CSV table of C-alpha atoms in Angstrom, one decimal:
chain,number,residue,atom,x,y,z
A,1,UNK,CA,-21.5,15.7,-44.6
A,2,UNK,CA,-23.0,14.8,-41.3
A,3,UNK,CA,-20.2,12.3,-40.6
A,4,UNK,CA,-17.5,14.7,-41.4
A,5,UNK,CA,-19.0,17.4,-39.2
A,6,UNK,CA,-19.1,14.9,-36.4
A,7,UNK,CA,-15.5,14.0,-37.2
A,8,UNK,CA,-14.6,17.7,-37.0
A,9,UNK,CA,-16.3,17.9,-33.6
A,10,UNK,CA,-14.2,14.9,-32.5
A,11,UNK,CA,-11.0,16.5,-33.7
A,12,UNK,CA,-11.8,19.7,-31.9
A,13,UNK,CA,-12.7,17.8,-28.8
A,14,UNK,CA,-9.5,15.9,-29.0
A,15,UNK,CA,-7.5,19.1,-29.5
A,16,UNK,CA,-9.3,20.7,-26.5
A,17,UNK,CA,-8.5,17.6,-24.4
A,18,UNK,CA,-4.9,17.6,-25.3
A,19,UNK,CA,-4.7,21.3,-24.7
A,20,UNK,CA,-6.1,20.7,-21.2
A,21,UNK,CA,-3.6,18.0,-20.7
A,22,UNK,CA,-0.8,20.3,-21.8
A,23,UNK,CA,-2.0,23.0,-19.5
A,24,UNK,CA,-2.0,20.8,-16.5
A,25,UNK,CA,1.3,19.3,-17.5
A,26,UNK,CA,2.7,22.8,-17.8
A,27,UNK,CA,1.3,23.6,-14.3
A,28,UNK,CA,3.2,20.6,-13.0
A,29,UNK,CA,6.4,21.6,-14.7
A,30,UNK,CA,6.1,25.0,-13.1
A,31,UNK,CA,5.6,23.6,-9.6
A,32,UNK,CA,6.9,20.0,-9.8
A,33,UNK,CA,6.4,17.3,-7.1
A,34,UNK,CA,9.9,16.7,-5.7
A,35,UNK,CA,10.8,13.4,-3.8
A,36,UNK,CA,11.4,13.5,-0.1
A,37,UNK,CA,12.9,10.3,1.1
A,38,UNK,CA,11.2,9.2,4.3
A,39,UNK,CA,12.9,8.2,7.5
A,40,UNK,CA,12.6,8.0,11.3
A,41,UNK,CA,11.7,11.4,12.7
A,42,UNK,CA,11.3,13.0,16.1
A,43,UNK,CA,8.2,15.1,15.7
A,44,UNK,CA,7.4,18.1,17.9
A,45,UNK,CA,4.0,16.5,18.2
A,46,UNK,CA,4.6,12.8,18.8
A,47,UNK,CA,1.6,10.6,19.2
A,48,UNK,CA,3.3,8.5,21.9
A,49,UNK,CA,6.6,10.1,22.6
A,50,UNK,CA,8.6,7.7,20.4
A,51,UNK,CA,10.2,8.6,17.1
A,52,UNK,CA,7.9,7.9,14.2
A,53,UNK,CA,8.5,6.7,10.7
A,54,UNK,CA,7.6,9.0,7.8
A,55,UNK,CA,7.2,7.1,4.5
A,56,UNK,CA,8.7,8.8,1.5
A,57,UNK,CA,6.4,11.2,-0.4
A,58,UNK,CA,6.4,13.9,-3.0
A,59,UNK,CA,5.9,17.6,-2.3
A,60,UNK,CA,5.5,20.5,-4.6
A,61,UNK,CA,8.5,22.7,-5.0
A,62,UNK,CA,6.8,25.9,-3.8
A,63,UNK,CA,3.4,27.1,-2.5
A,64,UNK,CA,0.6,27.2,-5.2
A,65,UNK,CA,0.6,30.6,-6.9
A,66,UNK,CA,-2.2,32.9,-7.9
A,67,UNK,CA,-1.7,31.9,-11.6
A,68,UNK,CA,-2.0,28.2,-10.7
A,69,UNK,CA,-5.1,28.7,-8.7
A,70,UNK,CA,-6.7,30.9,-11.4
A,71,UNK,CA,-6.1,28.1,-13.9
A,72,UNK,CA,-7.8,25.7,-11.5
A,73,UNK,CA,-10.9,28.0,-11.2
A,74,UNK,CA,-11.4,28.0,-15.0
A,75,UNK,CA,-12.1,24.3,-14.8
A,76,UNK,CA,-13.8,24.3,-11.4
A,77,UNK,CA,-16.2,27.3,-11.3
A,78,UNK,CA,-17.8,25.9,-8.1
A,79,UNK,CA,-14.8,27.2,-6.2
A,80,UNK,CA,-15.0,30.8,-7.6
A,81,UNK,CA,-15.5,33.2,-4.7
A,82,UNK,CA,-18.9,34.1,-6.0
A,83,UNK,CA,-20.1,30.5,-6.1
A,84,UNK,CA,-18.6,28.7,-3.1
A,85,UNK,CA,-20.9,28.2,-0.1
A,86,UNK,CA,-19.8,30.0,3.1
A,87,UNK,CA,-19.5,26.7,5.0
A,88,UNK,CA,-16.6,25.7,2.7
A,89,UNK,CA,-14.9,29.1,2.5
A,90,UNK,CA,-15.5,32.1,4.7
A,91,UNK,CA,-16.1,35.7,3.4
A,92,UNK,CA,-12.4,36.4,3.2
A,93,UNK,CA,-11.9,33.7,0.5
A,94,UNK,CA,-9.9,35.3,-2.4
A,95,UNK,CA,-11.2,38.6,-1.2
A,96,UNK,CA,-8.0,40.3,-2.2
A,97,UNK,CA,-8.5,39.5,-5.9
A,98,UNK,CA,-10.1,42.2,-8.0
A,99,UNK,CA,-12.8,39.9,-9.3
A,100,UNK,CA,-13.7,36.2,-9.1
A,101,UNK,CA,-11.4,35.4,-12.0
A,102,UNK,CA,-9.1,38.5,-11.8
A,103,UNK,CA,-6.2,38.4,-9.4
A,104,UNK,CA,-5.6,42.1,-10.0
A,105,UNK,CA,-2.8,43.4,-7.8
A,106,UNK,CA,-2.2,39.8,-6.6
A,107,UNK,CA,0.6,38.9,-9.0
A,108,UNK,CA,0.9,35.6,-10.8
A,109,UNK,CA,4.0,34.5,-9.0
A,110,UNK,CA,2.8,35.3,-5.5
A,111,UNK,CA,1.5,32.4,-3.4
A,112,UNK,CA,-2.2,32.3,-3.5
A,113,UNK,CA,-3.6,33.0,0.0
A,114,UNK,CA,-7.0,33.6,1.6
A,115,UNK,CA,-7.8,30.0,0.6
A,116,UNK,CA,-9.9,27.7,2.8
A,117,UNK,CA,-8.8,24.1,3.7
A,118,UNK,CA,-11.7,22.8,1.6
A,119,UNK,CA,-10.6,24.8,-1.4
A,120,UNK,CA,-7.0,23.8,-1.0
A,121,UNK,CA,-7.9,20.1,-0.7
A,122,UNK,CA,-10.2,20.4,-3.8
A,123,UNK,CA,-7.3,22.0,-5.8
A,124,UNK,CA,-4.9,19.1,-4.9
A,125,UNK,CA,-7.6,16.5,-5.6
A,126,UNK,CA,-7.9,18.0,-9.1
A,127,UNK,CA,-4.2,17.3,-9.6
A,128,UNK,CA,-4.6,13.7,-8.4
A,129,UNK,CA,-2.8,14.9,-5.3
A,130,UNK,CA,-3.6,15.8,-1.7
A,131,UNK,CA,-2.5,18.2,1.0
A,132,UNK,CA,0.6,17.0,2.8
A,133,UNK,CA,0.0,15.5,6.2
A,134,UNK,CA,1.5,17.4,9.2
A,135,UNK,CA,4.3,14.8,9.8
A,136,UNK,CA,5.3,15.1,6.1
A,137,UNK,CA,5.3,18.9,6.2
A,138,UNK,CA,7.2,18.9,9.5
A,139,UNK,CA,9.7,16.4,8.1
A,140,UNK,CA,10.4,18.4,4.9
A,141,UNK,CA,10.6,21.6,6.8
A,142,UNK,CA,13.2,20.3,9.2
A,143,UNK,CA,15.8,20.4,6.4
A,144,UNK,CA,18.2,23.3,5.8
A,145,UNK,CA,20.0,23.8,2.5
A,146,UNK,CA,22.6,21.2,3.4
A,147,UNK,CA,21.1,18.8,5.9
A,148,UNK,CA,17.9,16.8,6.3
A,149,UNK,CA,17.5,17.7,9.9
A,150,UNK,CA,18.9,21.0,10.9
A,151,UNK,CA,16.7,21.5,13.9
A,152,UNK,CA,19.6,21.0,16.3
A,153,UNK,CA,21.4,24.0,14.6
A,154,UNK,CA,20.7,27.1,16.7
A,155,UNK,CA,21.7,29.5,14.0
A,156,UNK,CA,19.3,27.9,11.5
A,157,UNK,CA,16.5,27.8,14.0
A,158,UNK,CA,17.0,31.5,14.7
A,159,UNK,CA,16.9,32.3,11.0
A,160,UNK,CA,13.6,30.5,10.6
A,161,UNK,CA,12.2,32.2,13.7
A,162,UNK,CA,13.1,35.6,12.4
A,163,UNK,CA,10.4,35.3,9.8
A,164,UNK,CA,7.7,34.6,12.4
A,165,UNK,CA,8.6,37.7,14.3
A,166,UNK,CA,8.2,39.9,11.3
A,167,UNK,CA,4.9,41.8,11.3
A,168,UNK,CA,2.2,40.2,9.1
A,169,UNK,CA,0.2,42.2,6.5
A,170,UNK,CA,3.1,43.2,4.3
A,171,UNK,CA,3.2,42.5,0.6
A,172,UNK,CA,3.9,38.8,-0.2
A,173,UNK,CA,7.1,38.0,-2.1
A,174,UNK,CA,6.9,35.8,-5.2
A,175,UNK,CA,7.4,32.1,-4.6
A,176,UNK,CA,10.9,30.6,-5.0
A,177,UNK,CA,12.6,33.7,-3.6
A,178,UNK,CA,14.1,31.9,-0.6
A,179,UNK,CA,16.9,29.4,-0.9
A,180,UNK,CA,16.1,25.8,-1.8
A,181,UNK,CA,16.4,23.3,1.0
A,182,UNK,CA,18.0,19.9,1.0
A,183,UNK,CA,15.2,18.4,-1.1
A,184,UNK,CA,15.1,21.4,-3.5
A,185,UNK,CA,11.9,22.7,-1.8
A,186,UNK,CA,11.4,26.5,-1.4
A,187,UNK,CA,9.5,28.7,1.0
A,188,UNK,CA,8.6,26.1,3.7
A,189,UNK,CA,9.7,28.9,6.0
A,190,UNK,CA,9.6,32.6,5.4
A,191,UNK,CA,6.7,33.2,3.1
A,192,UNK,CA,3.3,31.9,4.1
A,193,UNK,CA,1.6,29.5,6.5
A,194,UNK,CA,0.5,26.3,4.8
A,195,UNK,CA,-2.5,24.1,5.2
A,196,UNK,CA,-2.0,20.4,6.0
A,197,UNK,CA,-4.5,17.7,5.3
A,198,UNK,CA,-4.8,16.7,9.0
A,199,UNK,CA,-4.9,20.2,10.5
A,200,UNK,CA,-7.8,19.1,12.6
A,201,UNK,CA,-5.8,16.3,14.2
A,202,UNK,CA,-3.3,18.6,15.9
A,203,UNK,CA,-5.2,18.5,19.2
A,204,UNK,CA,-4.4,21.4,21.5
A,205,UNK,CA,-2.0,20.4,24.2
A,206,UNK,CA,-4.1,22.1,26.9
A,207,UNK,CA,-7.2,20.2,25.7
A,208,UNK,CA,-10.0,19.9,28.3
A,209,UNK,CA,-9.8,16.2,29.3
A,210,UNK,CA,-13.6,15.9,29.3
A,211,UNK,CA,-13.6,16.7,25.6
A,212,UNK,CA,-11.2,14.0,24.6
A,213,UNK,CA,-11.2,10.3,24.6
A,214,UNK,CA,-8.5,7.8,23.7
A,215,UNK,CA,-5.3,6.9,25.3
A,216,UNK,CA,-2.8,9.1,23.6
A,217,UNK,CA,-1.6,12.0,25.6
A,218,UNK,CA,-0.6,15.2,23.9
A,219,UNK,CA,2.9,16.2,24.8
A,220,UNK,CA,4.6,18.8,22.8
A,221,UNK,CA,8.3,18.0,22.5
A,222,UNK,CA,11.3,20.2,21.6
A,223,UNK,CA,10.0,23.1,23.5
A,224,UNK,CA,12.8,25.3,22.0
A,225,UNK,CA,11.6,24.7,18.5
A,226,UNK,CA,9.2,27.7,18.6
A,227,UNK,CA,8.7,28.1,14.9
A,228,UNK,CA,7.2,24.6,14.6
A,229,UNK,CA,5.3,24.9,17.8
A,230,UNK,CA,3.7,28.2,16.6
A,231,UNK,CA,2.7,26.5,13.4
A,232,UNK,CA,1.1,23.6,15.3
A,233,UNK,CA,-0.8,26.1,17.5
A,234,UNK,CA,-1.9,28.2,14.5
A,235,UNK,CA,-3.1,25.2,12.4
A,236,UNK,CA,-4.8,23.6,15.4
A,237,UNK,CA,-6.8,26.7,16.0
A,238,UNK,CA,-8.2,26.9,12.5
A,239,UNK,CA,-11.6,25.8,11.1
A,240,UNK,CA,-11.8,24.3,7.6
A,241,UNK,CA,-13.6,27.3,6.1
A,242,UNK,CA,-11.1,29.8,7.5
A,243,UNK,CA,-8.9,31.9,5.3
A,244,UNK,CA,-6.0,34.3,6.0
A,245,UNK,CA,-3.8,36.9,4.4
A,246,UNK,CA,-0.7,34.8,4.7
A,247,UNK,CA,-2.3,31.3,4.7
A,248,UNK,CA,-1.6,29.3,1.5
A,249,UNK,CA,-0.8,25.7,0.6
A,250,UNK,CA,1.0,23.3,-1.6
A,251,UNK,CA,0.1,19.7,-2.6
A,252,UNK,CA,1.7,16.3,-2.0
A,253,UNK,CA,1.5,12.8,-3.3
A,254,UNK,CA,2.5,9.3,-2.0
A,255,UNK,CA,5.9,8.3,-3.3
A,256,UNK,CA,4.7,5.1,-4.9
A,257,UNK,CA,1.7,6.5,-6.8
A,258,UNK,CA,-1.0,9.0,-6.4
A,259,UNK,CA,-2.3,10.6,-4.5
B,1,UNK,CA,-54.9,33.5,-21.4
B,2,UNK,CA,-56.6,31.8,-18.5
B,3,UNK,CA,-55.2,28.3,-19.2
B,4,UNK,CA,-51.8,29.9,-19.6
B,5,UNK,CA,-52.0,31.5,-16.2
B,6,UNK,CA,-53.1,28.2,-14.6
B,7,UNK,CA,-50.2,26.5,-16.3
B,8,UNK,CA,-47.8,29.1,-14.9
B,9,UNK,CA,-49.2,28.8,-11.4
B,10,UNK,CA,-49.0,25.1,-11.6
B,11,UNK,CA,-45.5,25.3,-12.8
B,12,UNK,CA,-44.5,27.7,-10.0
B,13,UNK,CA,-46.2,25.6,-7.4
B,14,UNK,CA,-44.5,22.5,-8.6
B,15,UNK,CA,-41.1,24.0,-9.2
B,16,UNK,CA,-40.6,25.9,-6.0
B,17,UNK,CA,-40.2,23.1,-3.5
B,18,UNK,CA,-38.1,21.1,-6.0
B,19,UNK,CA,-35.8,24.1,-6.6
B,20,UNK,CA,-35.4,24.9,-2.9
B,21,UNK,CA,-31.7,25.2,-2.9
B,22,UNK,CA,-29.6,24.6,0.1
B,23,UNK,CA,-28.7,27.7,2.0
B,24,UNK,CA,-25.0,28.7,1.6
B,25,UNK,CA,-24.4,28.1,5.3
B,26,UNK,CA,-25.9,24.6,5.2
B,27,UNK,CA,-23.4,21.8,6.2
B,28,UNK,CA,-25.2,19.7,3.5
B,29,UNK,CA,-23.3,21.8,0.9
B,30,UNK,CA,-20.4,19.4,1.3
B,31,UNK,CA,-20.7,16.8,-1.5
B,32,UNK,CA,-19.8,13.6,0.2
B,33,UNK,CA,-21.1,10.1,0.6
B,34,UNK,CA,-21.7,7.9,3.7
B,35,UNK,CA,-22.0,4.1,4.0
B,36,UNK,CA,-24.8,3.4,6.4
B,37,UNK,CA,-25.4,0.4,8.8
B,38,UNK,CA,-27.8,-0.9,6.2
B,39,UNK,CA,-25.1,-0.9,3.5
B,40,UNK,CA,-26.6,1.9,1.4
B,41,UNK,CA,-24.8,5.0,0.2
B,42,UNK,CA,-26.3,8.3,1.4
B,43,UNK,CA,-25.4,12.0,1.2
B,44,UNK,CA,-24.5,13.9,4.3
B,45,UNK,CA,-28.0,15.5,4.0
B,46,UNK,CA,-29.8,12.2,4.1
B,47,UNK,CA,-32.0,13.6,6.9
B,48,UNK,CA,-32.7,16.9,5.2
B,49,UNK,CA,-36.2,18.1,6.3
B,50,UNK,CA,-35.7,17.1,9.9
B,51,UNK,CA,-33.8,18.7,12.8
B,52,UNK,CA,-30.8,16.4,13.2
B,53,UNK,CA,-28.2,15.7,15.8
B,54,UNK,CA,-24.9,14.8,14.2
B,55,UNK,CA,-21.7,13.6,15.7
B,56,UNK,CA,-18.5,11.6,14.9
B,57,UNK,CA,-17.0,8.6,16.6
B,58,UNK,CA,-15.3,5.2,16.0
B,59,UNK,CA,-17.0,2.0,16.9
B,60,UNK,CA,-14.1,0.1,18.6
B,61,UNK,CA,-13.6,2.9,21.1
B,62,UNK,CA,-14.0,1.2,24.5
B,63,UNK,CA,-15.4,4.0,26.7
B,64,UNK,CA,-16.3,7.3,25.3
B,65,UNK,CA,-18.1,6.2,22.2
B,66,UNK,CA,-20.8,4.1,23.8
B,67,UNK,CA,-21.1,7.0,26.2
B,68,UNK,CA,-21.7,9.2,23.2
B,69,UNK,CA,-24.6,7.1,21.9
B,70,UNK,CA,-26.1,6.9,25.4
B,71,UNK,CA,-25.7,10.7,25.7
B,72,UNK,CA,-27.6,11.3,22.5
B,73,UNK,CA,-30.4,9.0,23.7
B,74,UNK,CA,-30.5,10.9,27.0
B,75,UNK,CA,-30.7,14.3,25.3
B,76,UNK,CA,-33.5,12.9,23.1
B,77,UNK,CA,-35.4,11.3,25.9
B,78,UNK,CA,-36.0,14.8,27.4
B,79,UNK,CA,-38.1,15.7,24.5
B,80,UNK,CA,-41.9,15.1,24.4
B,81,UNK,CA,-42.6,11.9,22.4
B,82,UNK,CA,-44.2,13.9,19.5
B,83,UNK,CA,-41.3,16.2,19.2
B,84,UNK,CA,-38.8,13.3,19.4
B,85,UNK,CA,-40.4,11.6,16.4
B,86,UNK,CA,-39.4,14.7,14.3
B,87,UNK,CA,-35.8,14.4,15.3
B,88,UNK,CA,-33.1,12.4,13.4
B,89,UNK,CA,-29.7,11.3,14.6
B,90,UNK,CA,-26.7,10.7,12.4
B,91,UNK,CA,-23.5,9.2,13.9
B,92,UNK,CA,-20.5,9.1,11.5
B,93,UNK,CA,-17.5,6.9,12.1
B,94,UNK,CA,-14.1,8.1,10.8
B,95,UNK,CA,-12.7,4.5,11.0
B,96,UNK,CA,-13.6,2.8,7.7
B,97,UNK,CA,-11.0,0.2,8.3
B,98,UNK,CA,-12.9,-1.4,11.2
B,99,UNK,CA,-16.4,0.1,11.1
B,100,UNK,CA,-18.0,-1.8,8.2
B,101,UNK,CA,-21.7,-1.7,7.6
B,102,UNK,CA,-22.4,-5.0,9.4
B,103,UNK,CA,-20.3,-3.9,12.4
B,104,UNK,CA,-22.3,-0.6,12.6
B,105,UNK,CA,-25.4,-2.7,12.4
B,106,UNK,CA,-24.3,-4.7,15.4
B,107,UNK,CA,-23.5,-1.6,17.3
B,108,UNK,CA,-26.9,0.0,16.5
B,109,UNK,CA,-28.6,-3.2,17.7
B,110,UNK,CA,-26.6,-3.4,20.9
B,111,UNK,CA,-27.6,0.2,21.8
B,112,UNK,CA,-31.2,-0.3,20.6
B,113,UNK,CA,-31.1,2.8,18.5
B,114,UNK,CA,-34.3,3.7,16.7
B,115,UNK,CA,-33.7,2.5,13.2
B,116,UNK,CA,-36.5,4.7,11.8
B,117,UNK,CA,-34.8,7.9,13.0
B,118,UNK,CA,-31.1,6.9,13.7
B,119,UNK,CA,-28.3,6.1,11.3
B,120,UNK,CA,-24.8,4.9,12.1
B,121,UNK,CA,-22.6,5.5,9.1
B,122,UNK,CA,-19.0,5.5,8.1
B,123,UNK,CA,-17.1,7.8,5.7
B,124,UNK,CA,-14.0,7.0,3.6
B,125,UNK,CA,-10.8,8.3,5.2
B,126,UNK,CA,-10.4,11.5,3.1
B,127,UNK,CA,-14.2,12.2,3.3
B,128,UNK,CA,-14.2,11.8,7.1
B,129,UNK,CA,-11.5,14.4,7.4
B,130,UNK,CA,-13.8,16.8,5.4
B,131,UNK,CA,-16.8,16.1,7.5
B,132,UNK,CA,-14.8,16.6,10.7
B,133,UNK,CA,-13.4,19.9,9.3
B,134,UNK,CA,-17.0,21.0,8.7
B,135,UNK,CA,-18.3,20.1,12.1
B,136,UNK,CA,-15.1,21.2,14.0
B,137,UNK,CA,-14.3,17.7,15.3
B,138,UNK,CA,-10.7,16.9,16.0
B,139,UNK,CA,-9.3,13.4,15.7
B,140,UNK,CA,-6.0,11.6,15.1
B,141,UNK,CA,-5.1,8.0,14.7
B,142,UNK,CA,-2.8,6.6,17.4
B,143,UNK,CA,0.2,4.4,16.5
B,144,UNK,CA,-1.1,1.5,18.6
B,145,UNK,CA,-4.5,1.7,17.0
B,146,UNK,CA,-7.6,3.7,18.0
B,147,UNK,CA,-8.0,7.4,17.9
B,148,UNK,CA,-7.8,10.5,20.0
B,149,UNK,CA,-10.8,12.6,19.3
B,150,UNK,CA,-13.0,15.4,20.5
B,151,UNK,CA,-16.6,14.7,21.5
B,152,UNK,CA,-18.9,17.2,19.8
B,153,UNK,CA,-22.6,16.9,19.3
B,154,UNK,CA,-24.1,19.4,16.8
B,155,UNK,CA,-27.7,20.3,16.3
B,156,UNK,CA,-28.7,21.1,12.7
B,157,UNK,CA,-31.9,22.7,11.4
B,158,UNK,CA,-33.9,20.9,8.7
B,159,UNK,CA,-31.8,22.5,6.0
B,160,UNK,CA,-28.5,21.5,7.7
B,161,UNK,CA,-27.6,24.8,9.3
B,162,UNK,CA,-25.9,24.7,12.6
B,163,UNK,CA,-28.2,25.7,15.5
B,164,UNK,CA,-26.1,24.7,18.5
B,165,UNK,CA,-23.4,22.3,19.6
B,166,UNK,CA,-22.1,20.8,22.9
B,167,UNK,CA,-19.1,19.1,24.2
B,168,UNK,CA,-20.9,17.9,27.3
B,169,UNK,CA,-22.2,14.4,27.3
B,170,UNK,CA,-24.9,15.3,29.8
B,171,UNK,CA,-26.5,18.2,31.3
B,172,UNK,CA,-25.8,21.1,28.9
B,173,UNK,CA,-29.0,23.1,29.8
B,174,UNK,CA,-28.5,25.7,27.0
B,175,UNK,CA,-28.1,22.9,24.4
B,176,UNK,CA,-31.2,21.2,25.8
B,177,UNK,CA,-33.2,24.4,25.3
B,178,UNK,CA,-32.1,24.7,21.7
B,179,UNK,CA,-32.8,21.1,21.0
B,180,UNK,CA,-36.4,21.4,22.5
B,181,UNK,CA,-37.0,24.5,20.4
B,182,UNK,CA,-35.7,22.9,17.2
B,183,UNK,CA,-37.8,19.7,17.7
B,184,UNK,CA,-40.9,21.8,18.5
B,185,UNK,CA,-40.7,24.1,15.6
B,186,UNK,CA,-40.1,21.5,13.0
B,187,UNK,CA,-42.9,20.7,10.5
B,188,UNK,CA,-45.0,17.9,11.6
């Protein structure tokens, strides 16, 4: 009798485990990690002025949604807005949700925003992933629908820039609404700002020399690539606990394995 | 009734300090682990209970990082001896590839840091990024090796709350005032 009840517990536990596995697999199916072949790249923020090599990596198809983040909170209650310490997420964290586990008017398919860097990083870690590094994000975001590096195309640049000049504060569109780029990725431009893992490495170009050591000079290149320069300036000005109405994220993995 | 009351009082007296939770604005809320110069693993709040100066660096930096250590020693030296003994100093490297525990030990020895009150430690790459984000330190690896990084010294109260910070290696009078007050008000 005792044995069989223990067996029943084991069966239930196994079912729960597989249910969890299915849920996280489902989350991955909804927002899969797509391969981005690496290559040499002229960054707008080169460390030494030379082209750099970006190794291949995987990036999620679209920004993480409210539904995906809600599923994460169920398993990680320490990141609920009523539990997280203010040093890891400011008071704006998920403040647009109706309750700690109720997105309310924030729809399932909208990108989740008002997320701190610490919370975004924790979400990705729970997926055996990480936030993309700046060079990875910039590399992926240089692609148009047809070419890997469309940054020389003035018409494409203008199209990207148009989004940045739109006033903020409007209702966010659902993810995947914009066209897919060369890699099949959506919404790198035109929907939300996105956290990168090394946001606190994008040293401001006008940094006070007394505050910095090391030999690398910060020289922003491609002065006509405003969209990317604005992103660098915005990310560089943030603190890890900051949140914003149009600041979201997506996760990445190394091409070879995880994360 | 009486024994019960005594029991409750004892329980309260015993439980309160143990249950003293970290404030929400304590930097020690970050669950992370450091490897110290002694080769032990410690939480970020290893000096909880003491006012603490905390900063980030990398050991193979030729110029600014030795200056950072000297700078911390100079700020400390301005405190009366009794107040200084209450202070702790935690220097965290973001270069786990080069800054091993023995290497940090050598650095500590070279700079004659007070081993009773100072710790040089290193964090794993991803953890260092989190600690930097918490403190507001900026750093980036350079292609030819080494790092660009901001110099930032932060003063924490005994519970890990930020009291003040400075980017000046010497002579920040306002920071000195905050430091003196923090060291003076700490429990003896």
